[in-house]
Short mmCIF file of C-alpha atoms and ligand atoms in Angstrom, two decimals:
data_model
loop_
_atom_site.label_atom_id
_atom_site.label_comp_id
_atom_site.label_asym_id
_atom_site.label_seq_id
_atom_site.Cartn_x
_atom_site.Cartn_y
_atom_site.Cartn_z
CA UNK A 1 0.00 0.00 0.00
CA UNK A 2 1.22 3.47 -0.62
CA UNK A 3 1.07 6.39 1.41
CA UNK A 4 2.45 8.98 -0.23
CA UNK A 5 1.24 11.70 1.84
CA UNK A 6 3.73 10.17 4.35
CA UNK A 7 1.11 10.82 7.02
CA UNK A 8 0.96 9.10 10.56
CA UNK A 9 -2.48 7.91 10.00
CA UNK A 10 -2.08 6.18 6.62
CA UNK A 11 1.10 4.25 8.09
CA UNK A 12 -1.23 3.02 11.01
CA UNK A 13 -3.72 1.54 8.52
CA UNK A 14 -1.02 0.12 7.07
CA UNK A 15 0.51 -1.76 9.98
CA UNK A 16 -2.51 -2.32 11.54
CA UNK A 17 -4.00 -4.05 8.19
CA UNK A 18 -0.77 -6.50 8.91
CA UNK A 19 -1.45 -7.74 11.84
CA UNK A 20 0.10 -4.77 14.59
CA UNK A 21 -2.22 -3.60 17.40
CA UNK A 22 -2.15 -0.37 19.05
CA UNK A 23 -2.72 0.43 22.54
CA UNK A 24 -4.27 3.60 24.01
CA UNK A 25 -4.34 5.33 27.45
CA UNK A 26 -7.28 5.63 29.59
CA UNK A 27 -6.73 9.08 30.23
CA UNK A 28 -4.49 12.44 29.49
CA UNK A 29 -1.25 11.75 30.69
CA UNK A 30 1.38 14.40 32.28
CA UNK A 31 4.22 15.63 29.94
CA UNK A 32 6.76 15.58 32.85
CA UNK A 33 7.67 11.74 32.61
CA UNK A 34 4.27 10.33 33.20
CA UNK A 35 3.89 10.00 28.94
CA UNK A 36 7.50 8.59 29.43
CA UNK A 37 6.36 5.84 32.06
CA UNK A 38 3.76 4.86 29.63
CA UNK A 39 5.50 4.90 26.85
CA UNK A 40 8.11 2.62 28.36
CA UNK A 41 5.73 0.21 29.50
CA UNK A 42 4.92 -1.00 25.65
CA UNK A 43 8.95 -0.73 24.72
CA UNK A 44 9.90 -3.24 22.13
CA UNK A 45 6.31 -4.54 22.17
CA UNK A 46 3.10 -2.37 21.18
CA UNK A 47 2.05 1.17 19.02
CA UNK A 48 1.01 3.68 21.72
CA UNK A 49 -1.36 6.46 21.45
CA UNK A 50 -2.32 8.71 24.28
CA UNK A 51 -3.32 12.83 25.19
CA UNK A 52 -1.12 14.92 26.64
CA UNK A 53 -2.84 17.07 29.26
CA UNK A 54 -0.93 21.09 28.33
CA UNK A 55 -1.98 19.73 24.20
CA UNK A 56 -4.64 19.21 22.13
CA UNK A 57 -3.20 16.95 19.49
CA UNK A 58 -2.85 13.21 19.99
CA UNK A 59 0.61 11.50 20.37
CA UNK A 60 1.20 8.43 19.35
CA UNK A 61 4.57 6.51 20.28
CA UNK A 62 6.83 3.09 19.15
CA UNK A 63 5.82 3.62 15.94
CA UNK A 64 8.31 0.96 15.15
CA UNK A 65 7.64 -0.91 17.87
CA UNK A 66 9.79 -4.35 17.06
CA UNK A 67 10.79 -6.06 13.86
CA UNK A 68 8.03 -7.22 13.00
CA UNK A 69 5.99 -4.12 12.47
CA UNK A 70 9.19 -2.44 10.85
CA UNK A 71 8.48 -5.67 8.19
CA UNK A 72 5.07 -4.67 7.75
CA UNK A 73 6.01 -1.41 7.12
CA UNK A 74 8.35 -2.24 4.32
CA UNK A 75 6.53 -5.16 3.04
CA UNK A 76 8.72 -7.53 3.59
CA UNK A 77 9.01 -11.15 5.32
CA UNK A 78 12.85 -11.24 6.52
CA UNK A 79 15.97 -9.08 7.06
CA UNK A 80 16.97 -9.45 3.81
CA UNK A 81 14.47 -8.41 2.03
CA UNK A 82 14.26 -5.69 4.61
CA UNK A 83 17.68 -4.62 4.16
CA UNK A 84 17.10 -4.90 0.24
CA UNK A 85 14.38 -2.53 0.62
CA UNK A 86 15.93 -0.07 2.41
CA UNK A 87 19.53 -0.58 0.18
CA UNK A 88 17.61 -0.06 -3.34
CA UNK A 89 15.65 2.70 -2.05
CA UNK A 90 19.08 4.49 -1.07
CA UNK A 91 20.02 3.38 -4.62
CA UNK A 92 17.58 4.81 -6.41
CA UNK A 93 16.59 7.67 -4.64
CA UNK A 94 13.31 9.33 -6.43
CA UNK A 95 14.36 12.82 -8.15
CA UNK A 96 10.82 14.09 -8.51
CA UNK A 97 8.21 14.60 -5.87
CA UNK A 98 4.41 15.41 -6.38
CA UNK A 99 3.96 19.21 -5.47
CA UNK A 100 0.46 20.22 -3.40
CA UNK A 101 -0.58 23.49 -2.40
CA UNK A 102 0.44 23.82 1.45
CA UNK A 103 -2.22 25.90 2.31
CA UNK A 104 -4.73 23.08 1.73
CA UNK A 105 -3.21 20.47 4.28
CA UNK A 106 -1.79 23.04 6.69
CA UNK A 107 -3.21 25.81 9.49
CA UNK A 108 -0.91 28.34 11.18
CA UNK A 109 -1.20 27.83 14.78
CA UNK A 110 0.92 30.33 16.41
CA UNK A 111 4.75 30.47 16.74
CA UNK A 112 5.35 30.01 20.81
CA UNK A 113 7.60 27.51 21.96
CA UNK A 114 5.19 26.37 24.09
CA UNK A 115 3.21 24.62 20.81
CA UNK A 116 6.07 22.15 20.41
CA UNK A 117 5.25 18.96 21.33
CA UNK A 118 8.24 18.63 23.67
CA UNK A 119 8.04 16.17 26.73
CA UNK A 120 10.19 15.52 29.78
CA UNK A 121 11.36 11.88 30.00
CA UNK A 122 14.44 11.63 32.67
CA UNK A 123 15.43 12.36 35.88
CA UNK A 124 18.32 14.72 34.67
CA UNK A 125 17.28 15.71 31.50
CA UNK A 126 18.28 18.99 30.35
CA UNK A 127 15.10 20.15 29.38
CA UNK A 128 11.64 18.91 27.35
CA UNK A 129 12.61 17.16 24.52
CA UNK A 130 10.91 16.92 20.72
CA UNK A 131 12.76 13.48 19.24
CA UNK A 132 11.31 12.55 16.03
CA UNK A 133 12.06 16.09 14.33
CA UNK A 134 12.83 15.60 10.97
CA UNK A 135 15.28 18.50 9.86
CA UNK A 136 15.04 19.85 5.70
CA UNK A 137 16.61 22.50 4.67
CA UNK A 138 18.36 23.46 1.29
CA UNK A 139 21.91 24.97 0.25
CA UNK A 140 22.74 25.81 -3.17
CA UNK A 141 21.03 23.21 -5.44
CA UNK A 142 21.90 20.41 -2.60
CA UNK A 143 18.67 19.50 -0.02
CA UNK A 144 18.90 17.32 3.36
CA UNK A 145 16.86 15.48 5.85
CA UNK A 146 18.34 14.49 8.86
CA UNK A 147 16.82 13.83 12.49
CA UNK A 148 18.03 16.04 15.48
CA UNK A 149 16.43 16.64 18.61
CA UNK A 150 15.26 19.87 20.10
CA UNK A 151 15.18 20.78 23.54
CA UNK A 152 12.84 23.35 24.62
CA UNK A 153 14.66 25.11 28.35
CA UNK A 154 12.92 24.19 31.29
CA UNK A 155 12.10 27.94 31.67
CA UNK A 156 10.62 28.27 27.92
CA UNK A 157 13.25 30.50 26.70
CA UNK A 158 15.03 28.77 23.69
CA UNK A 159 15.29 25.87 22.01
CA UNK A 160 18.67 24.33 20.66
CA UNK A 161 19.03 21.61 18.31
CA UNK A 162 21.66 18.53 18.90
CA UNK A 163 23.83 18.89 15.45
CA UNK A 164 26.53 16.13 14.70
CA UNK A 165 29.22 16.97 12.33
CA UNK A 166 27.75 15.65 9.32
CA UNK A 167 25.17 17.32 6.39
CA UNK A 168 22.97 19.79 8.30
CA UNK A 169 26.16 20.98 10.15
CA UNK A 170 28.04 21.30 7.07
CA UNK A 171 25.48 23.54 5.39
CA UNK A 172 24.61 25.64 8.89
CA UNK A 173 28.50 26.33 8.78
CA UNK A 174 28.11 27.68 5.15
CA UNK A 175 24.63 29.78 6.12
CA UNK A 176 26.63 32.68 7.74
CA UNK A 177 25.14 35.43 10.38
CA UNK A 178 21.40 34.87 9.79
CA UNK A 179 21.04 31.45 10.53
CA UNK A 180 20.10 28.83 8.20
CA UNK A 181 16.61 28.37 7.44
CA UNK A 182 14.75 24.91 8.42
CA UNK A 183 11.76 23.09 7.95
CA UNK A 184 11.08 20.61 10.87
CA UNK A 185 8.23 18.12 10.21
CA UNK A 186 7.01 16.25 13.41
CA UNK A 187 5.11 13.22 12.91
CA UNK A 188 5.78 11.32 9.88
CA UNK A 189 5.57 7.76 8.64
CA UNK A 190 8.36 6.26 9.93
CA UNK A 191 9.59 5.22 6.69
CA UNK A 192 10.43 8.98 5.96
CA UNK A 193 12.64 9.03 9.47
CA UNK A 194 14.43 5.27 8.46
CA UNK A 195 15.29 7.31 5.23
CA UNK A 196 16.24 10.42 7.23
CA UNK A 197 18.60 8.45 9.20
CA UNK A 198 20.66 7.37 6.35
CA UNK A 199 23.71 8.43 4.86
CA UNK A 200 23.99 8.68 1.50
CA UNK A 201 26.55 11.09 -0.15
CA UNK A 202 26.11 15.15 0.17
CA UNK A 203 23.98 15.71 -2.55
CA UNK A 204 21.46 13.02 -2.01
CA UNK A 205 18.20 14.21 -0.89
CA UNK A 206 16.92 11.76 2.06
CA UNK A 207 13.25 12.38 1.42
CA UNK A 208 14.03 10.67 -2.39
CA UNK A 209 14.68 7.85 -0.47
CA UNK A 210 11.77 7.58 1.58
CA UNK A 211 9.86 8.42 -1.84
CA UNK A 212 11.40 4.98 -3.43
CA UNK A 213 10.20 3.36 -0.26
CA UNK A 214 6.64 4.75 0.07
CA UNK A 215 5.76 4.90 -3.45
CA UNK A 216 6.34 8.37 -4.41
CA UNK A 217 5.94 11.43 -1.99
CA UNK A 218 3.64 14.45 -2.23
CA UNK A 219 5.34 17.38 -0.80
CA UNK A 220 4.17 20.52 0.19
CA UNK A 221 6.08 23.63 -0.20
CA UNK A 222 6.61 26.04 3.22
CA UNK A 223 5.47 29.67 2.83
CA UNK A 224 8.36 31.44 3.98
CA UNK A 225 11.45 29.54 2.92
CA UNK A 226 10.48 27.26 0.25
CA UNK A 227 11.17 23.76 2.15
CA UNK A 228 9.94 21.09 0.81
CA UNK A 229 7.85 18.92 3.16
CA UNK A 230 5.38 15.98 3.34
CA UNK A 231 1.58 17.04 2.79
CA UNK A 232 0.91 14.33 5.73
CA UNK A 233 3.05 15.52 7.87
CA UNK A 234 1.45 16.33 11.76
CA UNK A 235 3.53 19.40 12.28
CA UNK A 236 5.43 21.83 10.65
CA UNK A 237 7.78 24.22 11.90
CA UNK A 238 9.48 26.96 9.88
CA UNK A 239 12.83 27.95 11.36
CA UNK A 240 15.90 29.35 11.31
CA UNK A 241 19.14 27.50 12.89
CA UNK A 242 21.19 29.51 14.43
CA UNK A 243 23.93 30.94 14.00
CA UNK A 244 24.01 31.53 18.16
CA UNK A 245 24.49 28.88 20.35
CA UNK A 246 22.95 27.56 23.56
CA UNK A 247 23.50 25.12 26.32
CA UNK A 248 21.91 21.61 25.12
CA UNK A 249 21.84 18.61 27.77
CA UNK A 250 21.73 15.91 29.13
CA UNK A 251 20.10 13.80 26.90
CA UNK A 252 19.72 10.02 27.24
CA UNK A 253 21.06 8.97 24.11
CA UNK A 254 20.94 5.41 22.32
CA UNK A 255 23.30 3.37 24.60
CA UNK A 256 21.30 4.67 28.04
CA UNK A 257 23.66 7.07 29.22
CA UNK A 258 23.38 10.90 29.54
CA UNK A 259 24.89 12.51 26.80
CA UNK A 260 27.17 15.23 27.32
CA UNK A 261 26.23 19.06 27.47
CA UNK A 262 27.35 21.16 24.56
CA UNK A 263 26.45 24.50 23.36
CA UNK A 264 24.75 23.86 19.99
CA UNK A 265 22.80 25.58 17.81
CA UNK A 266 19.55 27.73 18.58
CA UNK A 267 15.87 27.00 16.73
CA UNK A 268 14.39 30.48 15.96
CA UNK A 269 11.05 29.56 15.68
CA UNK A 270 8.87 31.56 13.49
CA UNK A 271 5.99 29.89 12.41
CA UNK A 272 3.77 26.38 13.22
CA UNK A 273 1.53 24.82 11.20
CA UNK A 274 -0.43 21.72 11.75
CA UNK A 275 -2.54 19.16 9.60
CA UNK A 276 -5.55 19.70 8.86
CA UNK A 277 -6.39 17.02 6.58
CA UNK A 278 -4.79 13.83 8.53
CA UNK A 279 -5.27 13.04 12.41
CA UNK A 280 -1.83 14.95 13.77
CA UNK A 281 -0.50 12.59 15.74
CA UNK A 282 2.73 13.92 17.97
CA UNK A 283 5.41 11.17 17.43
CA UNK A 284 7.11 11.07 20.59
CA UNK A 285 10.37 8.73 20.30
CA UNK A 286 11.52 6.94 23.43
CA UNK A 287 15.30 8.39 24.34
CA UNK A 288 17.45 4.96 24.74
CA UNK A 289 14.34 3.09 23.61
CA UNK A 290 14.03 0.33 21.06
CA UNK A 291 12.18 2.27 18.66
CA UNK A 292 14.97 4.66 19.09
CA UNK A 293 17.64 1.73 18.52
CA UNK A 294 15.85 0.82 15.64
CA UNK A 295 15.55 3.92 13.88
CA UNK A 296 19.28 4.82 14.07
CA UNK A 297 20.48 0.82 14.28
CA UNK A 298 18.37 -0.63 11.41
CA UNK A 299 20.05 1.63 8.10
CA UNK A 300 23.66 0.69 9.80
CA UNK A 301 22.65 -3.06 9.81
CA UNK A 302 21.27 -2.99 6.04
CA UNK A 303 24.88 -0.88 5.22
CA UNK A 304 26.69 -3.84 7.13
CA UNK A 305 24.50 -6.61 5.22
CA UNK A 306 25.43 -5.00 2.17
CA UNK A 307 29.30 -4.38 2.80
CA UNK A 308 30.08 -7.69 4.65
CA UNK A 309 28.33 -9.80 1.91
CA UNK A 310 30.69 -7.91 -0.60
CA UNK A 311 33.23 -9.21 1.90
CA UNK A 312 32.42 -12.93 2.35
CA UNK A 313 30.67 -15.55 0.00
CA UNK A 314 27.44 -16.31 2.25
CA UNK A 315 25.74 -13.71 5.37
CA UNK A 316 23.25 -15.28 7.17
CA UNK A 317 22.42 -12.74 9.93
CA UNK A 318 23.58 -8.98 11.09
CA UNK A 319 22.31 -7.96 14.11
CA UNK A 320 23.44 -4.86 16.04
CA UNK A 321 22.55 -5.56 19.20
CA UNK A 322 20.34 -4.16 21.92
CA UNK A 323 22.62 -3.92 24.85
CA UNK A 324 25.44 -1.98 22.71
CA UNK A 325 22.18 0.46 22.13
CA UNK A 326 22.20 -1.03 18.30
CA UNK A 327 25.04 1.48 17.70
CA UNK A 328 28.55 0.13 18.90
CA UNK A 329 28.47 -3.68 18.84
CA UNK A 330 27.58 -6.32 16.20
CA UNK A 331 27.24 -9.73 15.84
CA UNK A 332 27.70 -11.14 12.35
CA UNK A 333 26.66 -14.66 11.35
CA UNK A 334 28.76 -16.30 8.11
CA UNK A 335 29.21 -18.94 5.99
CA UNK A 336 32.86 -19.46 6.12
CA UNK A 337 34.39 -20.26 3.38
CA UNK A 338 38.10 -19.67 3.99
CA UNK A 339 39.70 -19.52 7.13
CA UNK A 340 40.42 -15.55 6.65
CA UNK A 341 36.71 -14.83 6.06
CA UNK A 342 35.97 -14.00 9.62
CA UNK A 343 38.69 -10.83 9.52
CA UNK A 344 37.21 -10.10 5.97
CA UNK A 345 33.52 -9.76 7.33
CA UNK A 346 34.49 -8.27 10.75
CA UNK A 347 36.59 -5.30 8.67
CA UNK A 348 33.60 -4.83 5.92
CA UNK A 349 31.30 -4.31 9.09
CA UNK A 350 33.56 -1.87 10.66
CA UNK A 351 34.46 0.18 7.37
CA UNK A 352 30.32 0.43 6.79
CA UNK A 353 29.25 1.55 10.15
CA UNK A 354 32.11 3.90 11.54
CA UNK A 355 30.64 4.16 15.19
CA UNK A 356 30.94 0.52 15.42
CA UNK A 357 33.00 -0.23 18.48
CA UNK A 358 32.93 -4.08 18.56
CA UNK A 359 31.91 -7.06 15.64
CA UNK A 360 32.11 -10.19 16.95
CA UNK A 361 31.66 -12.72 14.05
CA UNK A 362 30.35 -15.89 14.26
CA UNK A 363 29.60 -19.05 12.11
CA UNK A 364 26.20 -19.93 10.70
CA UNK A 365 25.23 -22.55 13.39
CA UNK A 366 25.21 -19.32 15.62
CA UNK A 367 22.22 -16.95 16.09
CA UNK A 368 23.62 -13.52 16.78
CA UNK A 369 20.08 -13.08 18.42
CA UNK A 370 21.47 -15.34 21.38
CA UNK A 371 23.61 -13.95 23.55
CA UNK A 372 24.45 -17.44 25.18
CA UNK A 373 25.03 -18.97 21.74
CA UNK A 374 27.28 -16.04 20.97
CA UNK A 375 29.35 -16.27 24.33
CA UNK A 376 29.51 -20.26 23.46
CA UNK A 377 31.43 -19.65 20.30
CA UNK A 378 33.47 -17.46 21.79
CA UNK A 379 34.40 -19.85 24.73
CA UNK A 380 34.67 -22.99 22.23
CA UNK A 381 35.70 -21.55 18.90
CA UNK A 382 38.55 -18.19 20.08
CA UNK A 383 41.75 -18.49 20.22
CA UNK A 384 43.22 -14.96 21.60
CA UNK A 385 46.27 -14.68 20.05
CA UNK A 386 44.90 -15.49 15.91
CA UNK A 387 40.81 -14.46 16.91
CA UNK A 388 41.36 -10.68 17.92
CA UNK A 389 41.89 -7.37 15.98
CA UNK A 390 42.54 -4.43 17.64
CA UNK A 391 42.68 -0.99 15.52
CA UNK A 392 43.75 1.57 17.78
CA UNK A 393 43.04 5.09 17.76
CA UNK A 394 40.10 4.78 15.20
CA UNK A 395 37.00 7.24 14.60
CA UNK A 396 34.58 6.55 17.18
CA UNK A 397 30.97 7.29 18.41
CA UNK A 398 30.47 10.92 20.11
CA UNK A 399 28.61 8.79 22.15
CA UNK A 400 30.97 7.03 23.68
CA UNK A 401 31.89 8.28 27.02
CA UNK A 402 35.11 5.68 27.01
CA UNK A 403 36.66 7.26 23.82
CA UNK A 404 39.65 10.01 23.89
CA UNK A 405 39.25 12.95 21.96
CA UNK A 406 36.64 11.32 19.57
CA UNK A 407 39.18 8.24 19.49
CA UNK A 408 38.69 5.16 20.13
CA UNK A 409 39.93 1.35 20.42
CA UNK A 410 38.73 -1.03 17.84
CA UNK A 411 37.94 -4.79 18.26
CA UNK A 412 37.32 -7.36 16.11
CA UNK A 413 36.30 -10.89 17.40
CA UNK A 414 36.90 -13.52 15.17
CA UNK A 415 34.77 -16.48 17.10
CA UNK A 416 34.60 -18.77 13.80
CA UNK A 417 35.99 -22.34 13.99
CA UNK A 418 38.86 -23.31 11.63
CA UNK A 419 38.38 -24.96 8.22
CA UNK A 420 40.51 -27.82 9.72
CA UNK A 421 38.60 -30.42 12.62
CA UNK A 422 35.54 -28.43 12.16
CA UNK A 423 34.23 -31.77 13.47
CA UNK A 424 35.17 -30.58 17.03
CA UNK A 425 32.88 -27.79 17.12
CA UNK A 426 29.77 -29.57 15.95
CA UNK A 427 26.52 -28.91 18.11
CA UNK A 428 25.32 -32.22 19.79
CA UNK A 429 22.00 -33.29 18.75
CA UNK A 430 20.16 -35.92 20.64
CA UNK A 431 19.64 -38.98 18.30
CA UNK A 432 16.58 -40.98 17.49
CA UNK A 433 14.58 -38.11 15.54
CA UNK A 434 13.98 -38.99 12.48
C1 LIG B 1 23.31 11.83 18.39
C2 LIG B 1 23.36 10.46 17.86
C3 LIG B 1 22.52 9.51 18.26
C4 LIG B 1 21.45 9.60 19.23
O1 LIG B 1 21.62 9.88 20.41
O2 LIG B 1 20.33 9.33 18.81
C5 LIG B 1 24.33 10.13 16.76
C6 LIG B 1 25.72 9.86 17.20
O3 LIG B 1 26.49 9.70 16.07
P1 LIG B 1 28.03 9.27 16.13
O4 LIG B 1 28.52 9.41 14.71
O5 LIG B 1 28.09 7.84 16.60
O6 LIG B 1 28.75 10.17 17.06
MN1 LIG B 2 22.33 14.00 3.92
#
C-alpha cells in the first residue's frame, strides 16, 4: 500500500491491516515523565497512542515498535528483504516529488515555543525534549533530511538543536550570520525518518529515499522559505538555525547514558503549522528506547548486510545488538568459506558503520540473536592470540563516554571455527529423531 502523503495515519492503517495492534491510554497523561512511564511500559512490544494534558493533538509513540511491524512497514518477510528494501531505495533515490498546495493540508497555529510537542522523559534531562524532528533544509542546489532533537529550556526560553558533524552541520556552517533556514516536520511515517537516518553522499536528498520506499511522496512547499515537506506531515515548523548557540543537555542517548552538554545551535522559531487534513498525531520517540535503537540501528545493519556480503561468500544474519544500544556492537553470522573470512567480514562491518566499536563474528550454526550462543562460540571456537583485531586510535561514536578525543579502540572478534577439525565444534544433537 502506498502512502504517499507520508502521514501518521495512513502508516497506522497500514501496519494495523498487517497484523500490529495499538494500545491507548485511559486518560491524558502528564508531559513531565508520566507520557515517558507509559511509553516505556509497551517498549519493544506495542504502538502507543495517548493525550497529553498542556496539548490538544494526539501522540502516538513506538511507531516501530519491534521487527516485525518495521516488516510490515516495508513489506517484507525477513531481514533481507528488509535490508534490500531499504539498500535499493538508497540506490535509487526518487528525483521528482508530487507538489500540493500547502495551504490546503496546513493551518498556522501560532509560533510560541510552548506549541512544540516537547516532553520531559528523565530524571536529569536537560530540558523537554521533541525526538522525532525531521530537519530539511536546502543549500545551493543540494537539499537534506536528517533527524536532530530539540530541547525546549525548562524555563521556555530557547530551544537548541543537537547537530553532529555531518550534512545539516556542514550547510549551517556555510549559512553565515542569519542562521540557516529549516523546515522541521514532526510526525511522519516512519519510513520517511528510516530514510532520514541514512547516509547517503552530500547531494542526495533523504526524502528521495523515503519516496522509493513509500511509493512516491507528495510534498508541500513552506510559505516562507520554500522547504519542501510531506503534505501528511502532523507538524510543521518553519525555522531558522542559528547561528548563536545555547546550552543543550543531558540527553539520554541510544546506549542509556546521559549525553554530554554542549552549546549547539539555537531553533528560531517563526511559524507552526499543523494538519488539517490527517489526524496529527505527535510522534514522541523513546530516548534509549528500542524504537529509538531501531531507527538509528536498522540503516547501519542494512549498510553492514550489504558491505560484509561484498566481503564474504554467504551472510546469514547482522544484528546490532540491543545492549550496545544497536550502535557500537555487532554480531555477524557467516558462511565461512576460507579460514580468513571471519577478519574479511568483521573489517567490511567496521568500514560500513564507523561508530561501530565491537563485531564479533560468528559461524552460521550461531544466532547472533542469542547472547548465550554467541558467548559459546566465543568460549569454544577463540583463540586470543589469531581471533582478535585491535585498531587503535580509530573514529569513534560521540557517544561514547570511554573514547579520547573522539578516538577510540577497535575490536574485532573472530569467534569462527577453523576450516581444519571443524568436526570438534559440531553442536550435539540428541539422536533418534527422524
Ligand atoms: C546523536 C546520535 C545519536 C542519538 O543519540 O540518537 C548520533 C551519534 O552519532 P556518532 O557518529 O556515533 O557520534
Ligand atoms: Mn544528507
Amino acid at each position: 500500500m502506498r502512502n504517499i502523503e507520508a502521514s501518521v495515519e495512513n502508516y497506522l492503517e497500514i501496519v494495523q491491516s498487517r497484523g500490529a495492534s495499538i494500545v491507548s491510554a485511559a486518560s491524558p497523561l502528564d508531559a513531565r515523565y508520566e507520557a515517558a512511564r507509559f511509553i516505556k511500559q509497551y517498549d519493544g512490544s506495542s504502538i502507543v497512542e495517548y493525550m497529553v494534558k498542556e496539548f490538544n493533538w494526539p501522540f502516538i509513540s513506538n511507531l516501530i515498535a519491534n521487527r516485525e511491524t518495521l516488516y510490515r512497514a516495508l513489506g517484507a518477510k525477513d531481514d533481507r528483504e528488509a535490508y534490500t528494501v531499504l539498500s535499493k531505495a538508497s540506490s535509487s533515490p526518487q528525483q521528482k516529488f508530487e507538489e500540493r498546495a500547502f495551504s490546503k493540508y496546513f493551518e498556522h497555529v501560532g509560533g510560541e515555543l510552548s506549541l512544540l510537542p516537547a516532553l520531559r522523559f528523565y530524571d536529569r534531562d536537560g530540558g523537554r525534549y521533541i525526538t522525532s524532528s525531521v530537519f530539511i533544509a536546502c543549500s545551493e542546489d543540494v537539499c537534506n533530511a536528517s533527524i536532530h532533537r530539540i530541547m525546549v529550556s525548562d524555563d521556555g526560553s530557547y530551544a537548541a538543536v543537537r547537530v553532529v558533524p555531518r550534512h545539516l552541520y556542514r550547510m549551517l556552517k556555510k549559512s553565515g550570520e542569519k542562521g540557516l533556514p529549516v523546515a522541521v516536520v514532526i510526525g511522519v511515517d516512519p519510513r520517511v525518518l528510516l530514510a532520514a537516518a541514512t547516509s547517503p553522499p552530500y547531494g542526495v536528498f533523504e526524502l528521495g529515499i523515503a519516496a522509493s520506499m513509500l511509493g512516491g511522496l507528495a510534498v508541500c512547499r513552506t510559505p516562507r522559505y520554500n522547504l519542501p515537506v510531506p503534505c501528511g506531515s502532523s507538524m510543521v515548523v518553519e525555522a531558522r538555525l542559528g547561528p548563536d548557540r545555547a546550552r543543550e543537555g543531558p540527553f539520554v542517548d541510544l546506549l542509556q547514558l546521559y549525553d554530554d552538554v554542549r552549546q549547539e545551535p539555537v531553533l528560531h522559531v517563526e511559524h507552526i503549522y499543523v494538519n488539517k487534513v490527517y489526524k496529527p498525531y505527535m510522534h514522541v520517540i523513546l530516548p534509549g528506547g528500542y524504537e529509538h535503537m531501531m531507527l538509528m540501528g536498522f540503516p547501519r545493519e542494512a549498510a553492514i548486510y550489504e558491505a560484509v556480503s561484498r566481503a564474504v561468500a554467504g551472510v546469514s544474519k547482522v544484528r546490532l545488538t540491543p545492549a550496545g544500544g544497536m550502535w557500537l556492537h555487532a554480531v555477524v553470522s557467516i558462511e565461512k568459506q576460507h579460514d580468513g573470512d571471519g577478519k574479511s567480514a568483521g573489517l567490511a562491518a567496521l568500514a560500513a558503520h564507523p561508530s561501530l566499536k565491537h563485531v564479533v563474528v560468528v559461524d552460521s550454526d550461531i544466532d547472533p540473536d542469542d547472547p548465550r550462543q554467541v558467548e559459546w562460540a566465543i568460549a569454544t571456537r577463540l583463540q586470543a592470540d589469531r581471533g582478535l583485531v585491535v585498531i587503535p586510535a580509530a573514529r569513534g561514536s560521540t557517544l561514547d563516554p570511554s573514547a579520547q578525543d573522539g578516538l577510540t579502540y577497535k575490536l574485532l572478534v573472530d569467534a569462527t571455527m577453523p576450516i581444519r577439525d571443524r568436526d570438534k565444534y559440531v553442536k550435539p544433537t540428541i539422536g533418534g529423531q527422524g
